[in-house]
Amino acid sequence: MKIAIVCYPTFGGSGVVATELGMALAKVGHEIHFITYSQPVRLALLEKNIFYHEVDVPEYPLFKHQPYDLALSSKLVDTIKAYGIELLHVHYAIPHAYAGYMAKKMLKEEGIYIPMITTLHGTDITLVGSHPFYRTAVTFSINKSDRVTAVSESLKQTTYDMFDIHREIEVVPNFIDVRRYEERATEPCDRSLMALQSETIFTHVSNFRAVKRVEDVVEIFARVNAKHPSVLIMVGEGPERIKAERLAKERGVYTKVKFLGNSVEIDKVLCMTDIFLLPSSEESFGLAALEAMANKTAVISSNAGGLPEVNIHGETGYVCNVGDVDTMSRFALELTEDTDKLLQFKKNALQAAKRFDLPVIVPLYERLYESAYASRHKNQD
Ligand code: GMT
């Protein structure tokens, strides 16, 4: 099938999922067209069946805000016609589902029927989409999509709770390619690059937005480190990084916290990690936790959103109430001191990650595409 994928190309879970999905679909013979404003960070362009079309938004002095959704819908129509694309999959409701709907309507005028799948990723619903300035258009474009998916049961329920949605939302979780991690397992994982033999390695990966609660990460680490010497690796960039650095200084652990920025070596970091910390106040799924688990890392997370669907309390790590730094620190210390349990949790983490393996999840999208395509003439209101 010829499929257009629209996503945010920058570092961030929704773009990563969309890119990995497109690359996996291309490998099994689908023709994939990424339509974004810059090249997605994880996209390998020189691969069979992969095409990339950049959306350009020309500047004009009259505009206070550049009309990206207008440029995107135009680009969608032109690309879909030029390449004979059969289906559109938009990731992140804002503004992609809205622009996609406009493209559909324009194409219909020319007798071209394009089904649109919208995948909801989290903040497009919980943070941005529910804002009163966006809510009406987000509700409309979700209701007008041919198929809607959410990345967890939790996000599906939240969407029904927050919006007036009168259509089916299917859950298709985030995924990882377990084989890729298993192949790499033979590569040496040099912990001595980051820590002493006796130290436990903690890691956090995110875009350092307020929802990630990066100060909780530093606080948990500082409390553990006071009793059991450890190292904390912080991967990512974002507005809250400065607060995390400040707290690390105040708590006297600055030299033990390594801020790596937007690293392209996340897997190398995760491979040497013992415990992954994700205390988010909102997390529709927690792809970062899943990637950590595939790297045999125990996870201490909050119970926000879909995290309890990924991290299994008492088996792959611990799940605690948002902001309960006391309990998270207690569990973290317990694992640093009980190496047998830590080892068991790390093994369990990989097993649990296999529930979300690529060969399990990607066919769910393919089935959805097939059924949407088969009924494309019916859903063109
Ligand atoms: O976590 C972020 O802030 C990035 C965000 C995104 O949209 O790029 O991630 C969201 O989508 C991911 C992929 O579906 C999920 O794994 C993340 O849990 C989700 N983030 C939040 O809900 C905060």
mmCIF file of C-alpha atoms and ligand atoms in Angstrom:
data_model
loop_
_atom_site.group_PDB
_atom_site.id
_atom_site.type_symbol
_atom_site.label_atom_id
_atom_site.label_comp_id
_atom_site.label_asym_id
_atom_site.label_seq_id
_atom_site.Cartn_x
_atom_site.Cartn_y
_atom_site.Cartn_z
ATOM 1 C CA MET A 1 0.000 0.000 0.000
ATOM 2 C CA LYS A 2 1.149 3.600 -0.619
ATOM 3 C CA ILE A 3 0.953 5.400 2.720
ATOM 4 C CA ALA A 4 1.605 9.030 3.697
ATOM 5 C CA ILE A 5 2.797 9.561 7.278
ATOM 6 C CA VAL A 6 2.592 12.969 8.942
ATOM 7 C CA CYS A 7 4.409 13.499 12.258
ATOM 8 C CA TYR A 8 6.600 15.866 14.251
ATOM 9 C CA PRO A 9 10.156 15.256 13.101
ATOM 10 C CA THR A 10 11.995 16.367 16.237
ATOM 11 C CA PHE A 11 13.103 14.385 19.306
ATOM 12 C CA GLY A 12 9.931 13.154 20.988
ATOM 13 C CA GLY A 13 7.955 9.975 21.319
ATOM 14 C CA SER A 14 5.286 10.556 18.696
ATOM 15 C CA GLY A 15 7.848 11.298 15.962
ATOM 16 C CA VAL A 16 9.936 8.302 16.979
ATOM 17 C CA VAL A 17 6.938 5.943 16.853
ATOM 18 C CA ALA A 18 5.816 7.337 13.472
ATOM 19 C CA THR A 19 9.310 7.046 12.001
ATOM 20 C CA GLU A 20 9.942 3.522 13.290
ATOM 21 C CA LEU A 21 6.493 2.483 12.059
ATOM 22 C CA GLY A 22 7.145 3.905 8.575
ATOM 23 C CA MET A 23 10.525 2.191 8.355
ATOM 24 C CA ALA A 24 9.049 -1.142 9.509
ATOM 25 C CA LEU A 25 6.226 -0.873 6.945
ATOM 26 C CA ALA A 26 8.709 -0.019 4.176
ATOM 27 C CA LYS A 27 10.692 -3.161 5.019
ATOM 28 C CA VAL A 28 7.643 -5.352 4.407
ATOM 29 C CA GLY A 29 6.978 -3.726 1.031
ATOM 30 C CA HIS A 30 4.709 -0.720 1.642
ATOM 31 C CA GLU A 31 5.659 2.553 -0.039
ATOM 32 C CA ILE A 32 6.029 5.154 2.711
ATOM 33 C CA HIS A 33 5.944 8.916 2.207
ATOM 34 C CA PHE A 34 6.939 11.033 5.214
ATOM 35 C CA ILE A 35 5.472 14.519 4.991
ATOM 36 C CA THR A 36 6.991 16.764 7.664
ATOM 37 C CA TYR A 37 8.653 20.160 8.113
ATOM 38 C CA SER A 38 12.138 18.655 8.456
ATOM 39 C CA GLN A 39 13.716 15.243 8.219
ATOM 40 C CA PRO A 40 12.601 13.060 11.165
ATOM 41 C CA VAL A 41 15.599 12.461 13.452
ATOM 42 C CA ARG A 42 15.464 8.690 13.277
ATOM 43 C CA LEU A 43 14.678 8.456 9.563
ATOM 44 C CA ALA A 44 17.157 6.715 7.289
ATOM 45 C CA LEU A 45 16.342 8.282 3.911
ATOM 46 C CA LEU A 46 18.359 6.064 1.658
ATOM 47 C CA GLU A 47 16.226 2.992 2.182
ATOM 48 C CA LYS A 48 14.009 1.133 -0.223
ATOM 49 C CA ASN A 49 10.362 2.322 -0.291
ATOM 50 C CA ILE A 50 11.069 5.471 1.772
ATOM 51 C CA PHE A 51 10.240 8.934 0.452
ATOM 52 C CA TYR A 52 10.510 12.260 2.218
ATOM 53 C CA HIS A 53 8.595 15.449 1.324
ATOM 54 C CA GLU A 54 9.388 18.637 3.193
ATOM 55 C CA VAL A 55 6.631 21.092 4.096
ATOM 56 C CA ASP A 56 7.856 24.622 3.633
ATOM 57 C CA VAL A 57 6.013 27.593 5.124
ATOM 58 C CA PRO A 58 7.030 30.815 3.343
ATOM 59 C CA GLU A 59 7.422 33.846 5.576
ATOM 60 C CA TYR A 60 5.306 36.913 4.876
ATOM 61 C CA PRO A 61 5.432 40.145 6.898
ATOM 62 C CA LEU A 62 1.651 40.227 7.322
ATOM 63 C CA PHE A 63 1.607 36.936 9.199
ATOM 64 C CA LYS A 64 2.130 37.005 12.932
ATOM 65 C CA HIS A 65 1.989 33.177 12.878
ATOM 66 C CA GLN A 66 2.977 31.153 9.826
ATOM 67 C CA PRO A 67 -0.005 29.085 8.541
ATOM 68 C CA TYR A 68 1.629 25.650 8.846
ATOM 69 C CA ASP A 69 -1.610 23.658 8.638
ATOM 70 C CA LEU A 70 -2.458 25.398 5.360
ATOM 71 C CA ALA A 71 0.951 24.580 3.877
ATOM 72 C CA LEU A 72 0.672 20.997 5.176
ATOM 73 C CA SER A 73 -2.767 20.370 3.676
ATOM 74 C CA SER A 74 -1.605 21.756 0.308
ATOM 75 C CA LYS A 75 1.493 19.570 0.411
ATOM 76 C CA LEU A 76 -0.634 16.549 1.302
ATOM 77 C CA VAL A 77 -2.962 17.061 -1.648
ATOM 78 C CA ASP A 78 -0.087 17.600 -4.109
ATOM 79 C CA THR A 79 1.921 14.608 -2.856
ATOM 80 C CA ILE A 80 -1.055 12.249 -2.642
ATOM 81 C CA LYS A 81 -1.998 13.079 -6.238
ATOM 82 C CA ALA A 82 1.547 12.965 -7.603
ATOM 83 C CA TYR A 83 2.391 9.566 -6.076
ATOM 84 C CA GLY A 84 -1.039 7.926 -6.085
ATOM 85 C CA ILE A 85 -0.985 7.563 -2.297
ATOM 86 C CA GLU A 86 -3.822 5.418 -0.948
ATOM 87 C CA LEU A 87 -3.936 6.168 2.775
ATOM 88 C CA LEU A 88 -2.974 8.920 5.190
ATOM 89 C CA HIS A 89 -1.747 8.244 8.740
ATOM 90 C CA VAL A 90 -1.358 11.332 10.922
ATOM 91 C CA HIS A 91 0.445 11.208 14.265
ATOM 92 C CA TYR A 92 -0.507 13.791 16.906
ATOM 93 C CA ALA A 93 -3.913 15.392 16.498
ATOM 94 C CA ILE A 94 -2.721 19.003 16.401
ATOM 95 C CA PRO A 95 -2.698 20.282 13.713
ATOM 96 C CA HIS A 96 -2.128 17.116 11.695
ATOM 97 C CA ALA A 97 -5.630 15.613 11.910
ATOM 98 C CA TYR A 98 -7.116 18.997 11.076
ATOM 99 C CA ALA A 99 -4.836 19.533 8.060
ATOM 100 C CA GLY A 100 -5.419 15.928 7.000
ATOM 101 C CA TYR A 101 -9.182 16.399 7.040
ATOM 102 C CA MET A 102 -8.875 19.490 4.830
ATOM 103 C CA ALA A 103 -6.680 17.545 2.402
ATOM 104 C CA LYS A 104 -9.275 14.750 2.303
ATOM 105 C CA LYS A 105 -12.032 17.215 1.455
ATOM 106 C CA MET A 106 -9.987 18.861 -1.308
ATOM 107 C CA LEU A 107 -9.140 15.475 -2.808
ATOM 108 C CA LYS A 108 -12.750 14.356 -2.679
ATOM 109 C CA GLU A 109 -13.617 17.305 -4.939
ATOM 110 C CA GLU A 110 -11.425 15.601 -7.543
ATOM 111 C CA GLY A 111 -12.936 12.159 -6.984
ATOM 112 C CA ILE A 112 -10.015 10.873 -4.873
ATOM 113 C CA TYR A 113 -11.008 9.086 -1.647
ATOM 114 C CA ILE A 114 -8.270 8.943 0.968
ATOM 115 C CA PRO A 115 -8.905 7.292 4.341
ATOM 116 C CA MET A 116 -7.236 9.015 7.291
ATOM 117 C CA ILE A 117 -5.982 7.269 10.438
ATOM 118 C CA THR A 118 -5.288 9.537 13.398
ATOM 119 C CA THR A 119 -3.020 8.322 16.195
ATOM 120 C CA LEU A 120 -3.336 10.153 19.499
ATOM 121 C CA HIS A 121 -0.072 10.241 21.416
ATOM 122 C CA GLY A 122 -0.796 12.002 24.687
ATOM 123 C CA THR A 123 -0.041 15.668 25.062
ATOM 124 C CA ASP A 124 -2.156 16.348 21.946
ATOM 125 C CA ILE A 125 -5.068 15.313 24.193
ATOM 126 C CA THR A 126 -4.047 15.914 27.791
ATOM 127 C CA LEU A 127 -2.104 19.182 27.557
ATOM 128 C CA VAL A 128 -2.499 21.003 24.264
ATOM 129 C CA GLY A 129 -5.649 19.562 22.716
ATOM 130 C CA SER A 130 -7.859 20.188 25.708
ATOM 131 C CA HIS A 131 -7.005 23.904 25.742
ATOM 132 C CA PRO A 132 -10.241 25.841 25.096
ATOM 133 C CA PHE A 133 -8.653 27.517 22.050
ATOM 134 C CA TYR A 134 -8.075 24.148 20.351
ATOM 135 C CA ARG A 135 -10.737 21.845 21.780
ATOM 136 C CA THR A 136 -13.428 22.460 19.122
ATOM 137 C CA ALA A 137 -11.131 21.774 16.165
ATOM 138 C CA VAL A 138 -9.475 18.776 17.879
ATOM 139 C CA THR A 139 -12.848 17.196 18.701
ATOM 140 C CA PHE A 140 -14.010 17.765 15.130
ATOM 141 C CA SER A 141 -10.941 16.262 13.489
ATOM 142 C CA ILE A 142 -10.918 13.201 15.768
ATOM 143 C CA ASN A 143 -14.592 12.566 15.009
ATOM 144 C CA LYS A 144 -13.964 13.008 11.270
ATOM 145 C CA SER A 145 -10.990 10.599 11.076
ATOM 146 C CA ASP A 146 -11.718 7.252 9.434
ATOM 147 C CA ARG A 147 -9.931 5.355 12.219
ATOM 148 C CA VAL A 148 -8.580 6.658 15.519
ATOM 149 C CA THR A 149 -5.964 4.959 17.643
ATOM 150 C CA ALA A 150 -4.586 5.779 21.089
ATOM 151 C CA VAL A 151 -1.286 4.479 22.423
ATOM 152 C CA SER A 152 -2.730 3.083 25.678
ATOM 153 C CA GLU A 153 -5.997 2.126 27.353
ATOM 154 C CA SER A 154 -5.430 5.054 29.666
ATOM 155 C CA LEU A 155 -5.182 7.570 26.805
ATOM 156 C CA LYS A 156 -8.265 6.092 25.139
ATOM 157 C CA GLN A 157 -10.268 6.598 28.333
ATOM 158 C CA THR A 158 -8.869 10.088 28.898
ATOM 159 C CA THR A 159 -9.865 11.063 25.363
ATOM 160 C CA TYR A 160 -13.444 9.905 25.953
ATOM 161 C CA ASP A 161 -13.488 11.711 29.315
ATOM 162 C CA MET A 162 -12.127 15.017 28.007
ATOM 163 C CA PHE A 163 -13.749 15.314 24.563
ATOM 164 C CA ASP A 164 -17.138 14.687 23.050
ATOM 165 C CA ILE A 165 -16.041 11.743 20.915
ATOM 166 C CA HIS A 166 -18.710 9.574 19.352
ATOM 167 C CA ARG A 167 -16.613 7.037 17.558
ATOM 168 C CA GLU A 168 -14.493 3.972 18.308
ATOM 169 C CA ILE A 169 -10.907 4.520 19.491
ATOM 170 C CA GLU A 170 -8.652 1.485 19.112
ATOM 171 C CA VAL A 171 -5.601 0.945 21.302
ATOM 172 C CA VAL A 172 -2.374 0.314 19.417
ATOM 173 C CA PRO A 173 0.493 0.624 21.884
ATOM 174 C CA ASN A 174 4.004 1.924 21.222
ATOM 175 C CA PHE A 175 6.451 -0.742 20.099
ATOM 176 C CA ILE A 176 10.146 -1.601 19.955
ATOM 177 C CA ASP A 177 12.139 -3.987 17.805
ATOM 178 C CA VAL A 178 13.349 -6.512 20.395
ATOM 179 C CA ARG A 179 15.524 -8.293 17.815
ATOM 180 C CA ARG A 180 17.591 -5.136 17.415
ATOM 181 C CA TYR A 181 18.346 -5.112 21.147
ATOM 182 C CA GLU A 182 19.116 -8.823 21.229
ATOM 183 C CA GLU A 183 21.562 -8.496 18.320
ATOM 184 C CA ARG A 184 23.372 -5.739 20.169
ATOM 185 C CA ALA A 185 23.534 -7.754 23.370
ATOM 186 C CA THR A 186 26.785 -9.309 22.129
ATOM 187 C CA GLU A 187 28.459 -5.866 21.968
ATOM 188 C CA PRO A 188 30.508 -4.968 25.044
ATOM 189 C CA CYS A 189 28.747 -2.614 27.406
ATOM 190 C CA ASP A 190 31.477 -0.592 29.064
ATOM 191 C CA ARG A 191 30.110 0.659 32.398
ATOM 192 C CA SER A 192 33.535 1.941 33.399
ATOM 193 C CA LEU A 193 33.020 4.846 30.958
ATOM 194 C CA MET A 194 30.473 6.295 33.361
ATOM 195 C CA ALA A 195 30.795 4.748 36.800
ATOM 196 C CA LEU A 196 32.960 2.847 39.244
ATOM 197 C CA GLN A 197 32.413 -0.885 39.585
ATOM 198 C CA SER A 198 30.626 -0.412 42.914
ATOM 199 C CA GLU A 199 28.265 2.348 41.740
ATOM 200 C CA THR A 200 24.687 1.844 40.555
ATOM 201 C CA ILE A 201 23.826 3.630 37.303
ATOM 202 C CA PHE A 202 20.533 5.530 37.146
ATOM 203 C CA THR A 203 19.263 7.062 33.901
ATOM 204 C CA HIS A 204 16.523 9.435 32.823
ATOM 205 C CA VAL A 205 15.681 10.206 29.183
ATOM 206 C CA SER A 206 13.167 12.885 28.182
ATOM 207 C CA ASN A 207 12.566 16.263 26.592
ATOM 208 C CA PHE A 208 12.870 17.911 30.035
ATOM 209 C CA ARG A 209 9.389 19.422 29.965
ATOM 210 C CA ALA A 210 7.552 20.169 33.202
ATOM 211 C CA VAL A 211 5.484 16.948 32.924
ATOM 212 C CA LYS A 212 8.685 14.896 33.236
ATOM 213 C CA ARG A 213 9.352 16.163 36.782
ATOM 214 C CA VAL A 214 13.125 16.109 36.309
ATOM 215 C CA GLU A 215 13.675 17.624 39.753
ATOM 216 C CA ASP A 216 12.105 14.483 41.257
ATOM 217 C CA VAL A 217 14.675 12.484 39.296
ATOM 218 C CA VAL A 218 17.560 14.448 40.823
ATOM 219 C CA GLU A 219 16.022 14.345 44.314
ATOM 220 C CA ILE A 220 15.533 10.555 44.228
ATOM 221 C CA PHE A 221 19.091 10.153 43.017
ATOM 222 C CA ALA A 222 20.535 12.461 45.695
ATOM 223 C CA ARG A 223 18.777 10.488 48.451
ATOM 224 C CA VAL A 224 20.015 7.133 47.150
ATOM 225 C CA ASN A 225 23.526 8.400 46.494
ATOM 226 C CA ALA A 226 23.809 9.601 50.105
ATOM 227 C CA LYS A 227 23.585 5.950 51.209
ATOM 228 C CA HIS A 228 24.853 4.036 48.199
ATOM 229 C CA PRO A 229 27.335 5.733 45.819
ATOM 230 C CA SER A 230 25.747 5.958 42.374
ATOM 231 C CA VAL A 231 25.761 7.857 39.092
ATOM 232 C CA LEU A 232 22.860 9.538 37.278
ATOM 233 C CA ILE A 233 22.857 9.981 33.494
ATOM 234 C CA MET A 234 20.414 12.602 32.202
ATOM 235 C CA VAL A 235 19.735 12.380 28.460
ATOM 236 C CA GLY A 236 17.766 15.059 26.595
ATOM 237 C CA GLU A 237 17.242 18.792 26.381
ATOM 238 C CA GLY A 238 14.395 21.050 27.408
ATOM 239 C CA PRO A 239 13.210 23.952 29.518
ATOM 240 C CA GLU A 240 13.473 22.200 32.903
ATOM 241 C CA ARG A 241 17.088 21.129 32.512
ATOM 242 C CA ILE A 242 18.307 24.295 34.216
ATOM 243 C CA LYS A 243 16.216 23.457 37.312
ATOM 244 C CA ALA A 244 17.587 19.932 37.404
ATOM 245 C CA GLU A 245 21.147 21.238 37.208
ATOM 246 C CA ARG A 246 20.459 23.772 39.955
ATOM 247 C CA LEU A 247 19.036 21.109 42.255
ATOM 248 C CA ALA A 248 21.981 18.802 41.556
ATOM 249 C CA LYS A 249 24.299 21.624 42.719
ATOM 250 C CA GLU A 250 22.198 22.385 45.805
ATOM 251 C CA ARG A 251 22.104 18.701 46.804
ATOM 252 C CA GLY A 252 25.882 18.370 46.313
ATOM 253 C CA VAL A 253 25.648 15.723 43.569
ATOM 254 C CA TYR A 254 26.497 17.849 40.528
ATOM 255 C CA THR A 255 29.615 15.899 39.593
ATOM 256 C CA LYS A 256 27.726 12.628 39.847
ATOM 257 C CA VAL A 257 24.982 13.709 37.451
ATOM 258 C CA LYS A 258 26.028 13.594 33.795
ATOM 259 C CA PHE A 259 23.901 15.801 31.546
ATOM 260 C CA LEU A 260 24.457 14.440 28.035
ATOM 261 C CA GLY A 261 21.962 16.585 26.085
ATOM 262 C CA ASN A 262 20.266 15.129 23.008
ATOM 263 C CA SER A 263 22.458 12.074 22.629
ATOM 264 C CA VAL A 264 22.308 9.756 19.624
ATOM 265 C CA GLU A 265 23.825 7.057 21.857
ATOM 266 C CA ILE A 266 20.780 6.389 24.019
ATOM 267 C CA ASP A 267 21.033 2.620 23.609
ATOM 268 C CA LYS A 268 24.682 2.663 24.711
ATOM 269 C CA VAL A 269 23.621 4.573 27.819
ATOM 270 C CA LEU A 270 20.674 2.268 28.513
ATOM 271 C CA CYS A 271 22.800 -0.828 28.088
ATOM 272 C CA MET A 272 24.904 0.213 31.092
ATOM 273 C CA THR A 273 21.909 1.416 33.127
ATOM 274 C CA ASP A 274 20.615 -0.407 36.212
ATOM 275 C CA ILE A 275 17.571 1.678 37.073
ATOM 276 C CA PHE A 276 15.572 3.992 34.807
ATOM 277 C CA LEU A 277 13.636 6.820 36.497
ATOM 278 C CA LEU A 278 10.436 8.220 34.968
ATOM 279 C CA PRO A 279 8.400 10.106 37.598
ATOM 280 C CA SER A 280 6.220 12.004 35.038
ATOM 281 C CA SER A 281 3.014 13.757 36.007
ATOM 282 C CA GLU A 282 1.546 12.710 32.629
ATOM 283 C CA GLU A 283 2.664 9.927 30.338
ATOM 284 C CA SER A 284 0.246 8.392 27.875
ATOM 285 C CA PHE A 285 2.478 5.346 27.354
ATOM 286 C CA GLY A 286 6.132 5.959 28.223
ATOM 287 C CA LEU A 287 8.142 4.865 25.195
ATOM 288 C CA ALA A 288 11.329 5.864 27.019
ATOM 289 C CA ALA A 289 10.508 3.334 29.770
ATOM 290 C CA LEU A 290 9.811 0.624 27.192
ATOM 291 C CA GLU A 291 13.147 1.289 25.449
ATOM 292 C CA ALA A 292 14.860 1.066 28.827
ATOM 293 C CA MET A 293 13.126 -2.240 29.590
ATOM 294 C CA ALA A 294 14.182 -3.685 26.232
ATOM 295 C CA ASN A 295 17.712 -2.844 27.362
ATOM 296 C CA LYS A 296 17.181 -4.917 30.529
ATOM 297 C CA THR A 297 16.742 -1.985 32.855
ATOM 298 C CA ALA A 298 14.539 -1.922 35.950
ATOM 299 C CA VAL A 299 12.130 1.030 35.971
ATOM 300 C CA ILE A 300 10.922 3.192 38.828
ATOM 301 C CA SER A 301 8.086 5.280 37.484
ATOM 302 C CA SER A 302 5.020 7.191 38.507
ATOM 303 C CA ASN A 303 1.545 5.758 37.941
ATOM 304 C CA ALA A 304 0.618 8.513 35.486
ATOM 305 C CA GLY A 305 -1.432 7.655 32.378
ATOM 306 C CA GLY A 306 -0.372 4.453 30.655
ATOM 307 C CA LEU A 307 2.809 3.822 32.673
ATOM 308 C CA PRO A 308 1.244 1.004 34.761
ATOM 309 C CA GLU A 309 0.395 -0.736 31.448
ATOM 310 C CA VAL A 310 4.122 -0.809 30.644
ATOM 311 C CA ASN A 311 6.025 -1.016 33.936
ATOM 312 C CA ILE A 312 4.762 -3.882 36.115
ATOM 313 C CA HIS A 313 4.899 -3.066 39.824
ATOM 314 C CA GLY A 314 7.062 -5.533 41.772
ATOM 315 C CA GLU A 315 8.154 -7.348 38.618
ATOM 316 C CA THR A 316 9.919 -4.991 36.194
ATOM 317 C CA GLY A 317 10.319 -2.183 38.716
ATOM 318 C CA TYR A 318 8.042 -0.091 40.883
ATOM 319 C CA VAL A 319 5.086 2.178 40.146
ATOM 320 C CA CYS A 320 4.398 4.987 42.646
ATOM 321 C CA ASN A 321 2.067 7.946 42.986
ATOM 322 C CA VAL A 322 3.080 11.079 41.094
ATOM 323 C CA GLY A 323 5.317 13.227 43.306
ATOM 324 C CA ASP A 324 5.850 10.537 45.951
ATOM 325 C CA VAL A 325 9.604 10.991 46.022
ATOM 326 C CA ASP A 326 9.870 9.279 49.438
ATOM 327 C CA THR A 327 8.504 5.978 48.151
ATOM 328 C CA MET A 328 10.399 6.176 44.866
ATOM 329 C CA SER A 329 13.671 6.797 46.755
ATOM 330 C CA ARG A 330 12.941 3.932 49.161
ATOM 331 C CA PHE A 331 12.345 1.521 46.272
ATOM 332 C CA ALA A 332 15.425 2.802 44.438
ATOM 333 C CA LEU A 333 17.591 2.251 47.495
ATOM 334 C CA GLU A 334 16.107 -1.204 48.039
ATOM 335 C CA LEU A 335 17.100 -2.217 44.499
ATOM 336 C CA THR A 336 20.625 -0.828 44.799
ATOM 337 C CA GLU A 337 21.111 -2.884 47.959
ATOM 338 C CA ASP A 338 19.445 -6.085 46.780
ATOM 339 C CA THR A 339 21.466 -7.029 43.714
ATOM 340 C CA ASP A 340 19.636 -10.353 43.226
ATOM 341 C CA LYS A 341 16.307 -8.574 43.033
ATOM 342 C CA LEU A 342 17.736 -5.925 40.717
ATOM 343 C CA LEU A 343 19.063 -8.633 38.411
ATOM 344 C CA GLN A 344 15.709 -10.415 38.416
ATOM 345 C CA PHE A 345 13.832 -7.172 37.643
ATOM 346 C CA LYS A 346 16.228 -6.438 34.781
ATOM 347 C CA LYS A 347 15.540 -9.873 33.271
ATOM 348 C CA ASN A 348 11.782 -9.467 33.789
ATOM 349 C CA ALA A 349 11.940 -6.059 32.111
ATOM 350 C CA LEU A 350 13.111 -7.549 28.826
ATOM 351 C CA GLN A 351 10.441 -10.271 28.984
ATOM 352 C CA ALA A 352 7.715 -7.701 29.664
ATOM 353 C CA ALA A 353 8.997 -5.467 26.843
ATOM 354 C CA LYS A 354 8.355 -8.327 24.416
ATOM 355 C CA ARG A 355 4.597 -7.696 24.763
ATOM 356 C CA PHE A 356 5.266 -4.612 22.659
ATOM 357 C CA ASP A 357 7.553 -6.191 20.091
ATOM 358 C CA LEU A 358 7.396 -4.861 16.530
ATOM 359 C CA PRO A 359 6.050 -8.104 14.956
ATOM 360 C CA VAL A 360 3.171 -8.029 17.479
ATOM 361 C CA ILE A 361 2.177 -4.364 17.084
ATOM 362 C CA VAL A 362 2.912 -3.306 13.483
ATOM 363 C CA PRO A 363 0.404 -5.814 11.979
ATOM 364 C CA LEU A 364 -2.286 -4.146 14.113
ATOM 365 C CA TYR A 365 -1.725 -0.966 12.105
ATOM 366 C CA GLU A 366 -1.665 -2.903 8.829
ATOM 367 C CA ARG A 367 -5.044 -4.492 9.617
ATOM 368 C CA LEU A 368 -6.439 -1.076 10.429
ATOM 369 C CA TYR A 369 -5.151 0.316 7.122
ATOM 370 C CA GLU A 370 -6.733 -2.540 5.190
ATOM 371 C CA SER A 371 -10.142 -2.072 6.777
ATOM 372 C CA ALA A 372 -10.037 1.731 6.403
ATOM 373 C CA TYR A 373 -9.038 1.404 2.764
ATOM 374 C CA ALA A 374 -11.761 -1.161 2.070
ATOM 375 C CA SER A 375 -14.445 1.205 3.380
ATOM 376 C CA ARG A 376 -12.951 4.454 2.036
ATOM 377 C CA HIS A 377 -15.992 5.332 -0.086
ATOM 378 C CA LYS A 378 -18.354 5.070 2.887
ATOM 379 C CA ASN A 379 -16.570 7.491 5.219
ATOM 380 C CA GLN A 380 -16.307 10.627 3.146
ATOM 381 C CA ASP A 381 -18.652 13.027 4.878
HETATM 382 O O1 GMT B 1 6.856 12.710 26.076
HETATM 383 C C1 GMT B 1 6.774 13.698 25.372
HETATM 384 O O2 GMT B 1 6.633 14.820 25.823
HETATM 385 C C2 GMT B 1 6.825 13.551 23.872
HETATM 386 C C3 GMT B 1 5.514 13.072 23.412
HETATM 387 C C4 GMT B 1 5.361 13.253 21.948
HETATM 388 O O3 GMT B 1 4.242 13.416 21.564
HETATM 389 O O4 GMT B 1 6.298 13.243 21.160
HETATM 390 O O5 GMT B 1 5.381 11.709 23.803
HETATM 391 C C5 GMT B 1 4.090 11.179 23.909
HETATM 392 O O6 GMT B 1 3.987 10.170 22.907
HETATM 393 C C6 GMT B 1 4.806 9.019 23.112
HETATM 394 C C7 GMT B 1 4.640 8.106 21.914
HETATM 395 O O7 GMT B 1 3.338 7.682 21.757
HETATM 396 C C8 GMT B 1 4.434 8.342 24.435
HETATM 397 O O8 GMT B 1 5.239 7.202 24.644
HETATM 398 C C9 GMT B 1 4.651 9.350 25.567
HETATM 399 O O9 GMT B 1 4.228 8.756 26.784
HETATM 400 C C10 GMT B 1 3.840 10.612 25.312
HETATM 401 N N1 GMT B 1 4.172 11.629 26.315
HETATM 402 C C11 GMT B 1 3.265 12.086 27.200
HETATM 403 O O10 GMT B 1 2.115 11.680 27.274
HETATM 404 C C12 GMT B 1 3.765 13.133 28.135
#
